[in-house]
Short mmCIF file of C-alpha atoms and ligand atoms in Angstrom, two decimals:
data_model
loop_
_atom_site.label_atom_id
_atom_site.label_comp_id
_atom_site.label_asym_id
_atom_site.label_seq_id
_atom_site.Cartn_x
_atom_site.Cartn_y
_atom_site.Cartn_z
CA UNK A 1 0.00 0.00 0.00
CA UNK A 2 1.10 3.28 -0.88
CA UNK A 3 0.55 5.99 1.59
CA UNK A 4 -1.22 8.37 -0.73
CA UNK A 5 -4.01 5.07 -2.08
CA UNK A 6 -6.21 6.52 0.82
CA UNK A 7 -6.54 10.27 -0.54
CA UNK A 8 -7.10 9.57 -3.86
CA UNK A 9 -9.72 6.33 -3.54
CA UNK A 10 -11.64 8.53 -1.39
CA UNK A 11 -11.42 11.41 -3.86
CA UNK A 12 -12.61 9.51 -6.52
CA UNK A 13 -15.84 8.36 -5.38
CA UNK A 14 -16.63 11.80 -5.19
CA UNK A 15 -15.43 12.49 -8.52
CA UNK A 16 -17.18 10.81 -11.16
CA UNK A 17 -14.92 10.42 -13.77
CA UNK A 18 -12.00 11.08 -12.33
CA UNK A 19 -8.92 8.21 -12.45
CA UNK A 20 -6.59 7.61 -9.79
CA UNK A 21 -4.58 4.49 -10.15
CA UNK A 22 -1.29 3.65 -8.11
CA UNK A 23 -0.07 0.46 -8.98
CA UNK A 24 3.74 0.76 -6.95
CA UNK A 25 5.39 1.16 -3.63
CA UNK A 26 8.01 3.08 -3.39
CA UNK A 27 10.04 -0.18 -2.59
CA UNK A 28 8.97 -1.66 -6.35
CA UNK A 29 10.85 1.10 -8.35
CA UNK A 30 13.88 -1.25 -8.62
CA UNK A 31 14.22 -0.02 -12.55
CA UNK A 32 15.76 2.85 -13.98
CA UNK A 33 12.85 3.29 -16.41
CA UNK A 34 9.65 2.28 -14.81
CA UNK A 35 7.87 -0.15 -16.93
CA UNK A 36 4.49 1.49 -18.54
CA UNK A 37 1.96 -0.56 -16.99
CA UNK A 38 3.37 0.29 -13.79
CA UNK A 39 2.65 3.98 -13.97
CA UNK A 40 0.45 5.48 -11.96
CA UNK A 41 -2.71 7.45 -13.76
CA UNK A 42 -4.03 10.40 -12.75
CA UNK A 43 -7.05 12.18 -14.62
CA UNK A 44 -9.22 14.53 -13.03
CA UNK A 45 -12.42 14.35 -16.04
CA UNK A 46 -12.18 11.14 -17.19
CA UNK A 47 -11.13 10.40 -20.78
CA UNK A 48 -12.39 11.71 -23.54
CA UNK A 49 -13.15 9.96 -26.51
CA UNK A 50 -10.86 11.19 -29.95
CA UNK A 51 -11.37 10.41 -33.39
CA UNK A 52 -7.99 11.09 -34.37
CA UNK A 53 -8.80 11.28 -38.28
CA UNK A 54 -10.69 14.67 -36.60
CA UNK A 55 -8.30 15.76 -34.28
CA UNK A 56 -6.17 18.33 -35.07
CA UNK A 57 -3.25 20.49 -32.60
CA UNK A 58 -4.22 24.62 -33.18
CA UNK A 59 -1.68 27.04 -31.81
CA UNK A 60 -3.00 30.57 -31.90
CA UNK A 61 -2.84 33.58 -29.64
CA UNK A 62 0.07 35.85 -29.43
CA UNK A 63 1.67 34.93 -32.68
CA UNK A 64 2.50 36.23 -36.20
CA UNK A 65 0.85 32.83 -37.76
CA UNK A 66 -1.54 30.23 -36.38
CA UNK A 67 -0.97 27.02 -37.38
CA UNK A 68 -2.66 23.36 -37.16
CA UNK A 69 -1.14 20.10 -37.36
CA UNK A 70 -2.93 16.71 -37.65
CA UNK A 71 -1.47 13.69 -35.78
CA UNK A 72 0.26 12.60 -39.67
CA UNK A 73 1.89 15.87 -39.54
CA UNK A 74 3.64 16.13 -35.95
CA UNK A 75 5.05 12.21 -37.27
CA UNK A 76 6.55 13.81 -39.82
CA UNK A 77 8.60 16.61 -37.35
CA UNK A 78 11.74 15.80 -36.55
CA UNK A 79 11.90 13.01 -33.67
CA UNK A 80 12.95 13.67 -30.11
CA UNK A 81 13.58 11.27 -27.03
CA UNK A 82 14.15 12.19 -23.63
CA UNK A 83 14.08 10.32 -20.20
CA UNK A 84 12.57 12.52 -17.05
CA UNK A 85 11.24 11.69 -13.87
CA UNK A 86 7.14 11.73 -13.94
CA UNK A 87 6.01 13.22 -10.41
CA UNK A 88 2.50 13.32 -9.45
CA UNK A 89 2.25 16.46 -6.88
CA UNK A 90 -0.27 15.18 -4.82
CA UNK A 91 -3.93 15.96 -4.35
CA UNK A 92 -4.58 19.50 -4.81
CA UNK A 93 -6.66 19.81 -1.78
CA UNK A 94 -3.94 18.77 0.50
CA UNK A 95 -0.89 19.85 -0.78
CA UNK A 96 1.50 19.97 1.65
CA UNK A 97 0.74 15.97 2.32
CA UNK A 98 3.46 13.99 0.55
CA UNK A 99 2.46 11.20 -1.72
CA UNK A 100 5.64 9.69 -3.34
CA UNK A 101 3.98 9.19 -6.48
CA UNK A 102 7.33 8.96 -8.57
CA UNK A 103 8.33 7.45 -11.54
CA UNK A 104 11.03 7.46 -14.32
CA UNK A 105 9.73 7.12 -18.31
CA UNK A 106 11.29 8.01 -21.79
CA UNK A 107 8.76 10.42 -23.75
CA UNK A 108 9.12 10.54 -27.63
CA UNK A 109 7.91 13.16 -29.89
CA UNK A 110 8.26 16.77 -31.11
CA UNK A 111 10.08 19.77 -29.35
CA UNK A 112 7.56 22.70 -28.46
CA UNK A 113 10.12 25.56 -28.33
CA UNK A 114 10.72 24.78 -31.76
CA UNK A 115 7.90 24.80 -33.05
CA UNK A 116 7.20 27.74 -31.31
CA UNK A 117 9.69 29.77 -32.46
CA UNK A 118 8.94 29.35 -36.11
CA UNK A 119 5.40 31.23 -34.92
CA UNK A 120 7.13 34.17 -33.99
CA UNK A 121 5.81 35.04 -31.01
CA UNK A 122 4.31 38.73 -30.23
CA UNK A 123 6.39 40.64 -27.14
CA UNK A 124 3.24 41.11 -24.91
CA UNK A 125 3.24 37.36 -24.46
CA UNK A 126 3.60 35.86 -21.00
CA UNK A 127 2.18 32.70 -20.85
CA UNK A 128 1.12 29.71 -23.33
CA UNK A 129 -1.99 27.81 -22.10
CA UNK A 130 -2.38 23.84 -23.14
CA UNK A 131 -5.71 22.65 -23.54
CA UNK A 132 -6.83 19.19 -23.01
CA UNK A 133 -9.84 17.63 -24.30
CA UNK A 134 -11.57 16.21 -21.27
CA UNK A 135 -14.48 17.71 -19.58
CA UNK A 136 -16.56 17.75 -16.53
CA UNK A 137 -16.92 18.23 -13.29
CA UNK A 138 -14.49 18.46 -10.48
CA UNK A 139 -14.74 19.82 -6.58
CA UNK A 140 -17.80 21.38 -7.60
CA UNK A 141 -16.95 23.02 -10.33
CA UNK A 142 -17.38 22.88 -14.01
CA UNK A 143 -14.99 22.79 -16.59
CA UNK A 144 -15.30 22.86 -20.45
CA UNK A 145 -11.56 21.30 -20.51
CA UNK A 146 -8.20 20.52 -18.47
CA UNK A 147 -6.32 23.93 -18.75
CA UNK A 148 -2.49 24.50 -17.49
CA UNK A 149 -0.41 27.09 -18.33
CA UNK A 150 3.64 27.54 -18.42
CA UNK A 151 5.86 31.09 -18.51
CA UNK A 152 6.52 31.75 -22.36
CA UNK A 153 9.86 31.50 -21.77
CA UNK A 154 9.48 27.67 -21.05
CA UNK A 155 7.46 26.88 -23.29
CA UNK A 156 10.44 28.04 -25.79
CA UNK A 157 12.66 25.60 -24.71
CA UNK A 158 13.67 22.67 -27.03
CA UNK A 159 13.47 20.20 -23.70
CA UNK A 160 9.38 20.53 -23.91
CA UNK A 161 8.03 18.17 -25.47
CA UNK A 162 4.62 17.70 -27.83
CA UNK A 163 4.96 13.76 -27.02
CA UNK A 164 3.12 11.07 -28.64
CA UNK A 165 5.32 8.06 -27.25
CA UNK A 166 5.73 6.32 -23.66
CA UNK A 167 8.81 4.10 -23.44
CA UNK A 168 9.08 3.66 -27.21
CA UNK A 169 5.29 2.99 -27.25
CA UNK A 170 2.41 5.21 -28.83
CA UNK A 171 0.59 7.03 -25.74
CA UNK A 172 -2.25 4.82 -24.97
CA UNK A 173 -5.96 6.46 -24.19
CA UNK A 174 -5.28 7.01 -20.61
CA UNK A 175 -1.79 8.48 -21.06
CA UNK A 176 -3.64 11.25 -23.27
CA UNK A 177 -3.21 10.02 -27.03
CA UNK A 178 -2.77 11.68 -29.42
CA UNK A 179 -0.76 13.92 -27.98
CA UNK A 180 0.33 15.23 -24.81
CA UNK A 181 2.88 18.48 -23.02
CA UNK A 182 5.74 16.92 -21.14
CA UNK A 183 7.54 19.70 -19.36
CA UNK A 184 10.39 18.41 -18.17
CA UNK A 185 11.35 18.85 -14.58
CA UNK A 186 8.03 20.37 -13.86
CA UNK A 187 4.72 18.20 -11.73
CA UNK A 188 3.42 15.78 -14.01
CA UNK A 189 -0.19 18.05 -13.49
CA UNK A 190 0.94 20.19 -15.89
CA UNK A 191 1.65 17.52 -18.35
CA UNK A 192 -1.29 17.87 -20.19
CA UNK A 193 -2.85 15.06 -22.01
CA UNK A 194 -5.30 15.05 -24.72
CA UNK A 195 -3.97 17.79 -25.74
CA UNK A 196 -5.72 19.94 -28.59
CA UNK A 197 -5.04 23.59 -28.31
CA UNK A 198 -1.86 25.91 -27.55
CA UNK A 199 -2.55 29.50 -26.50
CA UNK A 200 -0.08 32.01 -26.71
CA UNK A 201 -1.09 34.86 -24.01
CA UNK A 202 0.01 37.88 -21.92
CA UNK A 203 -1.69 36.33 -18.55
CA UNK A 204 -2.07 33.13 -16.45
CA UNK A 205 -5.10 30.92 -17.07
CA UNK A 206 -7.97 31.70 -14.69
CA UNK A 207 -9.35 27.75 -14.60
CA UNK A 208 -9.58 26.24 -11.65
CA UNK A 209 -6.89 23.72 -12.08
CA UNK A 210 -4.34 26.79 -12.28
CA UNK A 211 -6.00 29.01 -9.98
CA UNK A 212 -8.04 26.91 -6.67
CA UNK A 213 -5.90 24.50 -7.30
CA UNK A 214 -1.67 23.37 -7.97
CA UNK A 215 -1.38 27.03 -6.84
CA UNK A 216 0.73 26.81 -3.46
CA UNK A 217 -0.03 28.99 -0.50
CA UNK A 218 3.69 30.88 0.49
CA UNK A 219 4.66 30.44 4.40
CA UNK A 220 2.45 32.43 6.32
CA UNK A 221 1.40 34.62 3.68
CA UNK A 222 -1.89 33.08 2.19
CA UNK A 223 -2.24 36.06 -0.40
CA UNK A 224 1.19 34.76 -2.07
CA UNK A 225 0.66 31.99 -4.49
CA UNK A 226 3.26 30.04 -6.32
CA UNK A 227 2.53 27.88 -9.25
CA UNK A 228 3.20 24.31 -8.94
CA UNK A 229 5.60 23.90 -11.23
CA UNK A 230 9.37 23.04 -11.13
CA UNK A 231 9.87 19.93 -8.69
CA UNK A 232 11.59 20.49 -5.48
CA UNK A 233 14.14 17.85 -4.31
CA UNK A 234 13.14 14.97 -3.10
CA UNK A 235 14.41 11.31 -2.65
CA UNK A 236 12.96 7.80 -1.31
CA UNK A 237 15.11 5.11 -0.18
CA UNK A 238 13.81 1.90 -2.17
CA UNK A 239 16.13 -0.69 -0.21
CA UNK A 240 15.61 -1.64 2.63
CA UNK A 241 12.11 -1.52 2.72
CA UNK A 242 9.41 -0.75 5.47
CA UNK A 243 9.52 -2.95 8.16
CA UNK A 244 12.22 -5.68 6.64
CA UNK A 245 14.51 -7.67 9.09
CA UNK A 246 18.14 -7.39 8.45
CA UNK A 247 21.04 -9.24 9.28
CA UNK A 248 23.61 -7.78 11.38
CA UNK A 249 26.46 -7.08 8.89
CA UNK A 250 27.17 -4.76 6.08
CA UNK A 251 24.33 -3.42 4.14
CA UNK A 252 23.83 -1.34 0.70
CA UNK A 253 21.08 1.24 1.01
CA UNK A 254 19.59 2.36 -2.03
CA UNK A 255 17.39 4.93 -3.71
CA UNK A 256 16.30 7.58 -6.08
CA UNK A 257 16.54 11.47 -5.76
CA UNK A 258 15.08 14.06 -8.08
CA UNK A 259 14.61 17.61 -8.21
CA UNK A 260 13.51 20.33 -11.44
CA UNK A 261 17.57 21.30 -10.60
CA UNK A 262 19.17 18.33 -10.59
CA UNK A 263 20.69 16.46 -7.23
CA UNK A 264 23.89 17.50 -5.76
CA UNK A 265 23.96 15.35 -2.89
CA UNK A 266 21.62 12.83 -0.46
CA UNK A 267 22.49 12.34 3.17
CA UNK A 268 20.89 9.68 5.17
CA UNK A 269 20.40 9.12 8.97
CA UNK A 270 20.23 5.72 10.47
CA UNK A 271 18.81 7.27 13.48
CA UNK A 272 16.20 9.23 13.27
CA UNK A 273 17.98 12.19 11.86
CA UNK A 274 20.00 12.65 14.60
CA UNK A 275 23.11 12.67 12.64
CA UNK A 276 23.53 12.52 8.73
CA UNK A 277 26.04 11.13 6.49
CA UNK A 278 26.56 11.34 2.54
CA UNK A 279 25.65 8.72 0.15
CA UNK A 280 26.88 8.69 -3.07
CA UNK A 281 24.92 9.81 -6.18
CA UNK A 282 25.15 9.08 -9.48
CA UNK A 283 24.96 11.97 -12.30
CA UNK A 284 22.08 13.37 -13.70
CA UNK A 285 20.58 11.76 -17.55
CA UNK A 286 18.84 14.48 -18.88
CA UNK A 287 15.81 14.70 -16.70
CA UNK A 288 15.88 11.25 -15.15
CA UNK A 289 15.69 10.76 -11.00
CA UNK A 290 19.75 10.01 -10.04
CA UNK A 291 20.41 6.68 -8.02
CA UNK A 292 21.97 6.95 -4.37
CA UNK A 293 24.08 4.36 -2.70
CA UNK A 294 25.17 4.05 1.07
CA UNK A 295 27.21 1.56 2.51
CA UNK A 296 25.90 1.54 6.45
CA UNK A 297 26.92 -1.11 8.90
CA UNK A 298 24.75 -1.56 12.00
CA UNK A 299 26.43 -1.89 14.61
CA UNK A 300 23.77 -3.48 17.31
CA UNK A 301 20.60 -5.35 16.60
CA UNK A 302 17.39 -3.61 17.43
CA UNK A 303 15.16 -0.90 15.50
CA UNK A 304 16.48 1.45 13.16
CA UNK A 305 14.32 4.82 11.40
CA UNK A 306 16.72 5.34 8.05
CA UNK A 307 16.08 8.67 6.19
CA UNK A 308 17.39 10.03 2.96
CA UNK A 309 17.41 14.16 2.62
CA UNK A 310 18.49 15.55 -0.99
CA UNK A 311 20.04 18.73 -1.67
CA UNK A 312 19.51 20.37 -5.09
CA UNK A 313 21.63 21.99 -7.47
CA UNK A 314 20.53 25.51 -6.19
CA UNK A 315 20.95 24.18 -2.92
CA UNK A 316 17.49 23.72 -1.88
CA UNK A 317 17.44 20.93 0.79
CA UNK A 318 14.28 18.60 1.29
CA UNK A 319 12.28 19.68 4.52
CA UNK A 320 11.76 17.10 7.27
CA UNK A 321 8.25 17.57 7.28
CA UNK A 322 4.69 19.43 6.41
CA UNK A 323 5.93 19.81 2.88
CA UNK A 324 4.68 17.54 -0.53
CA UNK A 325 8.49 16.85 -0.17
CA UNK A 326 9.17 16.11 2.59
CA UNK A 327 11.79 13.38 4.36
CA UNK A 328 10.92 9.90 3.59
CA UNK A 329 11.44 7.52 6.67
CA UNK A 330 11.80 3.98 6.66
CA UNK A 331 11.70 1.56 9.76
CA UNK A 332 13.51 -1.51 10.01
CA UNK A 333 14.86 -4.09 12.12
CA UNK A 334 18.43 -5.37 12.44
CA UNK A 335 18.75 -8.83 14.21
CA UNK A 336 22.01 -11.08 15.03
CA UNK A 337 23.06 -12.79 12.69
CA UNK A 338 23.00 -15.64 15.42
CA UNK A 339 19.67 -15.08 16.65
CA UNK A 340 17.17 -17.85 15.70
N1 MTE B 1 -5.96 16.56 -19.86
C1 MTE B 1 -5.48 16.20 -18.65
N2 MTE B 1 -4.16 16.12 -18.47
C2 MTE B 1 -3.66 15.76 -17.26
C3 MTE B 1 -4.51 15.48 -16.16
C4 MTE B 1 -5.91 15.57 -16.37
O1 MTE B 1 -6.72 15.34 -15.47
N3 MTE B 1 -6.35 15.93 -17.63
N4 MTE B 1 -3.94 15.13 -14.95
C5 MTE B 1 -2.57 15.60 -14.71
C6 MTE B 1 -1.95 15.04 -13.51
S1 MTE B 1 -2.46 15.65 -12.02
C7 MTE B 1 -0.89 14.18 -13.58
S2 MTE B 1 -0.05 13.73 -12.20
C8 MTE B 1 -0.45 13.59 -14.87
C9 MTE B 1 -0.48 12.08 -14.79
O2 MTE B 1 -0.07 11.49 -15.98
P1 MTE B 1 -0.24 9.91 -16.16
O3 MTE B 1 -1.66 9.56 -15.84
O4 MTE B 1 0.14 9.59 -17.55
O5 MTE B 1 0.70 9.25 -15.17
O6 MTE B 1 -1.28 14.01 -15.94
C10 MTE B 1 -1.67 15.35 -15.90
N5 MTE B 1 -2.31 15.68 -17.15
MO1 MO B 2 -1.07 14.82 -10.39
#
């Protein structure tokens, strides 16, 4: 069971529509690229149904020249691959609550901030807006489709993707075929699936899944809002796992770390973060979470709270709790070796 199944099976019985699956622990990511039917799936409308001889991708707004491809079209763009983390931030009624829904996928398809570019894009613009095509109702509250929006200048970078592959794999319907935004190093909310229109504009979306909601509260300030966007460090220890019995002798802890920045280093407490010590991290692939390693030899049997806090590339070091990122703990129990 994953600590976040609770939230999201109650949220979707009041939901209708919505999708929530979580099919891994945190102790099952033992891949580097998490196997597609292992994802987790997360749509707030349900999915829409495409006819993709229909469908068609419009870019308009704040541009010299609006354009439209059809799914035939974006095949024929030049082809782009690129490996990222895929973070679910949570439910967006308690964000602060961390749900460690994290996974690591290769997306295929077409690079936004190229395509972009070519459109010439006016100076008043801000903002591009990415418009899925499912509909419905959630909290309450109406919506004719599943807007996000992304600051202009990231939506000009060639690392955004318009992808229409999963792990070498056409998107299926859940994932959002034909086409969906992959933003890397952002939440996986704003990853919008479905997609069917790109709006070039000089202000933030006012829908409610950019405004009530994946809008952060600042500290004390509640007028303050920040976007959730870029991913803030964050790591998971994936060996040992919760509640195993250990041997007394040497032991290889293991995990993952992953931040919008890029890890710099992971330091992990065997006792309940009294003290810390490095591990050692691999580098950075492109986007993709960076594997830790810690060599830790108990030194007495009994019970043992093991921790793993990442630092980012800015610096930015994972809180120890009341954050979606928060320190993840895991309890285990070291017995001698002799002990029947
Ligand atoms: N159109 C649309 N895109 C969406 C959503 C949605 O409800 N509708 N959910 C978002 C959320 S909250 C997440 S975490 C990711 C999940 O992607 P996945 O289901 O492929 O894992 O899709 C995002 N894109
Ligand atoms: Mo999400």
């Amino acid at each position: 069971m994953n600590e976040s199944d609770d939230f999201f099976q109650k949220k979707s019985m009041s939901h209708v529509g919505m999708i929530a699956k979580f099919p891994l622990c945190v102790h099952d990511l033992e891949s580097f690229i998490t196997p597609e039917n292992h994802l987790f799936v997360l749509s707030h409308l349900g999915i829409p149904n495409i006819d993709i001889a229909q469908w068609r991708l419009k870019i308009s707004g704040l541009i010299e020249q609006n354009i439209e491809f059809s799914y035939e079209n974006l095949l024929n763009l030049e082809y782009r691959e690129l490996t990222v983390f895929h973070q679910c931030s949570g439910n967006p009624l308690q964000p602060k609550i961390p749900t460690r829904l994290i996974t690591n996928v290769t997306w295929g398809g077409v690079s936004l901030g190229k395509i972009i570019h070519r459109l010439q894009v006016k100076h008043q613009a801000h903002y591009v807006w990415f418009v899925g095509l499912d509909h419905g109702v959630y909290e309450g509250v109406a919506s004719d489709a599943y807007i996000k929006d992304i600051p202009i200048e990231k939506a000009l970078d060639n690392d955004v993707l318009l992808a229409y592959k999963l792990n070498g794999k056409p998107l299926s319907a859940e994932r959002g075929f034909p086409l969906r935004l992959v933003v890397p190093g952002y939440y996986g909310t704003n990853s919008v699936k479905w997609l069917s229109h790109i709006y070039v504009t000089d202000r933030r979306s006012p829908g409610i899944f950019t405004t009530t909601f994946y809008n952060d509260r600042v500290g004390e300030d509640t007028a303050t809002l920040k976007p959730v966007w870029e991913v803030a460090p964050e790591s998971v220890i994936v060996y040992p796992h919760q509640n195993e019995v250990l041997n007394l002798q040497p032991q290889t802890l293991w995990g993952w770390a992953w931040a919008f920045n890029g890890i710099q280093s992971v330091d992990i407490s065997t006792d309940d973060g009294i003290t810390w010590q490095a591990a050692e991290v691999e580098a950075r692939l492109q986007y993709a979470w960076q594997r830790f390693t810690f060599q830790w030899t108990p030194s007495t049997p009994g019970q043992y709270k093991l921790m793993s806090r990442a630092t980012d590339c800015n610096g930015a070091i994972q809180p120890i709790q009341e954050e979606r990122n928060a320190v993840y703990a895991v309890v285990i129990t070291v017995k001698s070796v002799n002990s029947k």
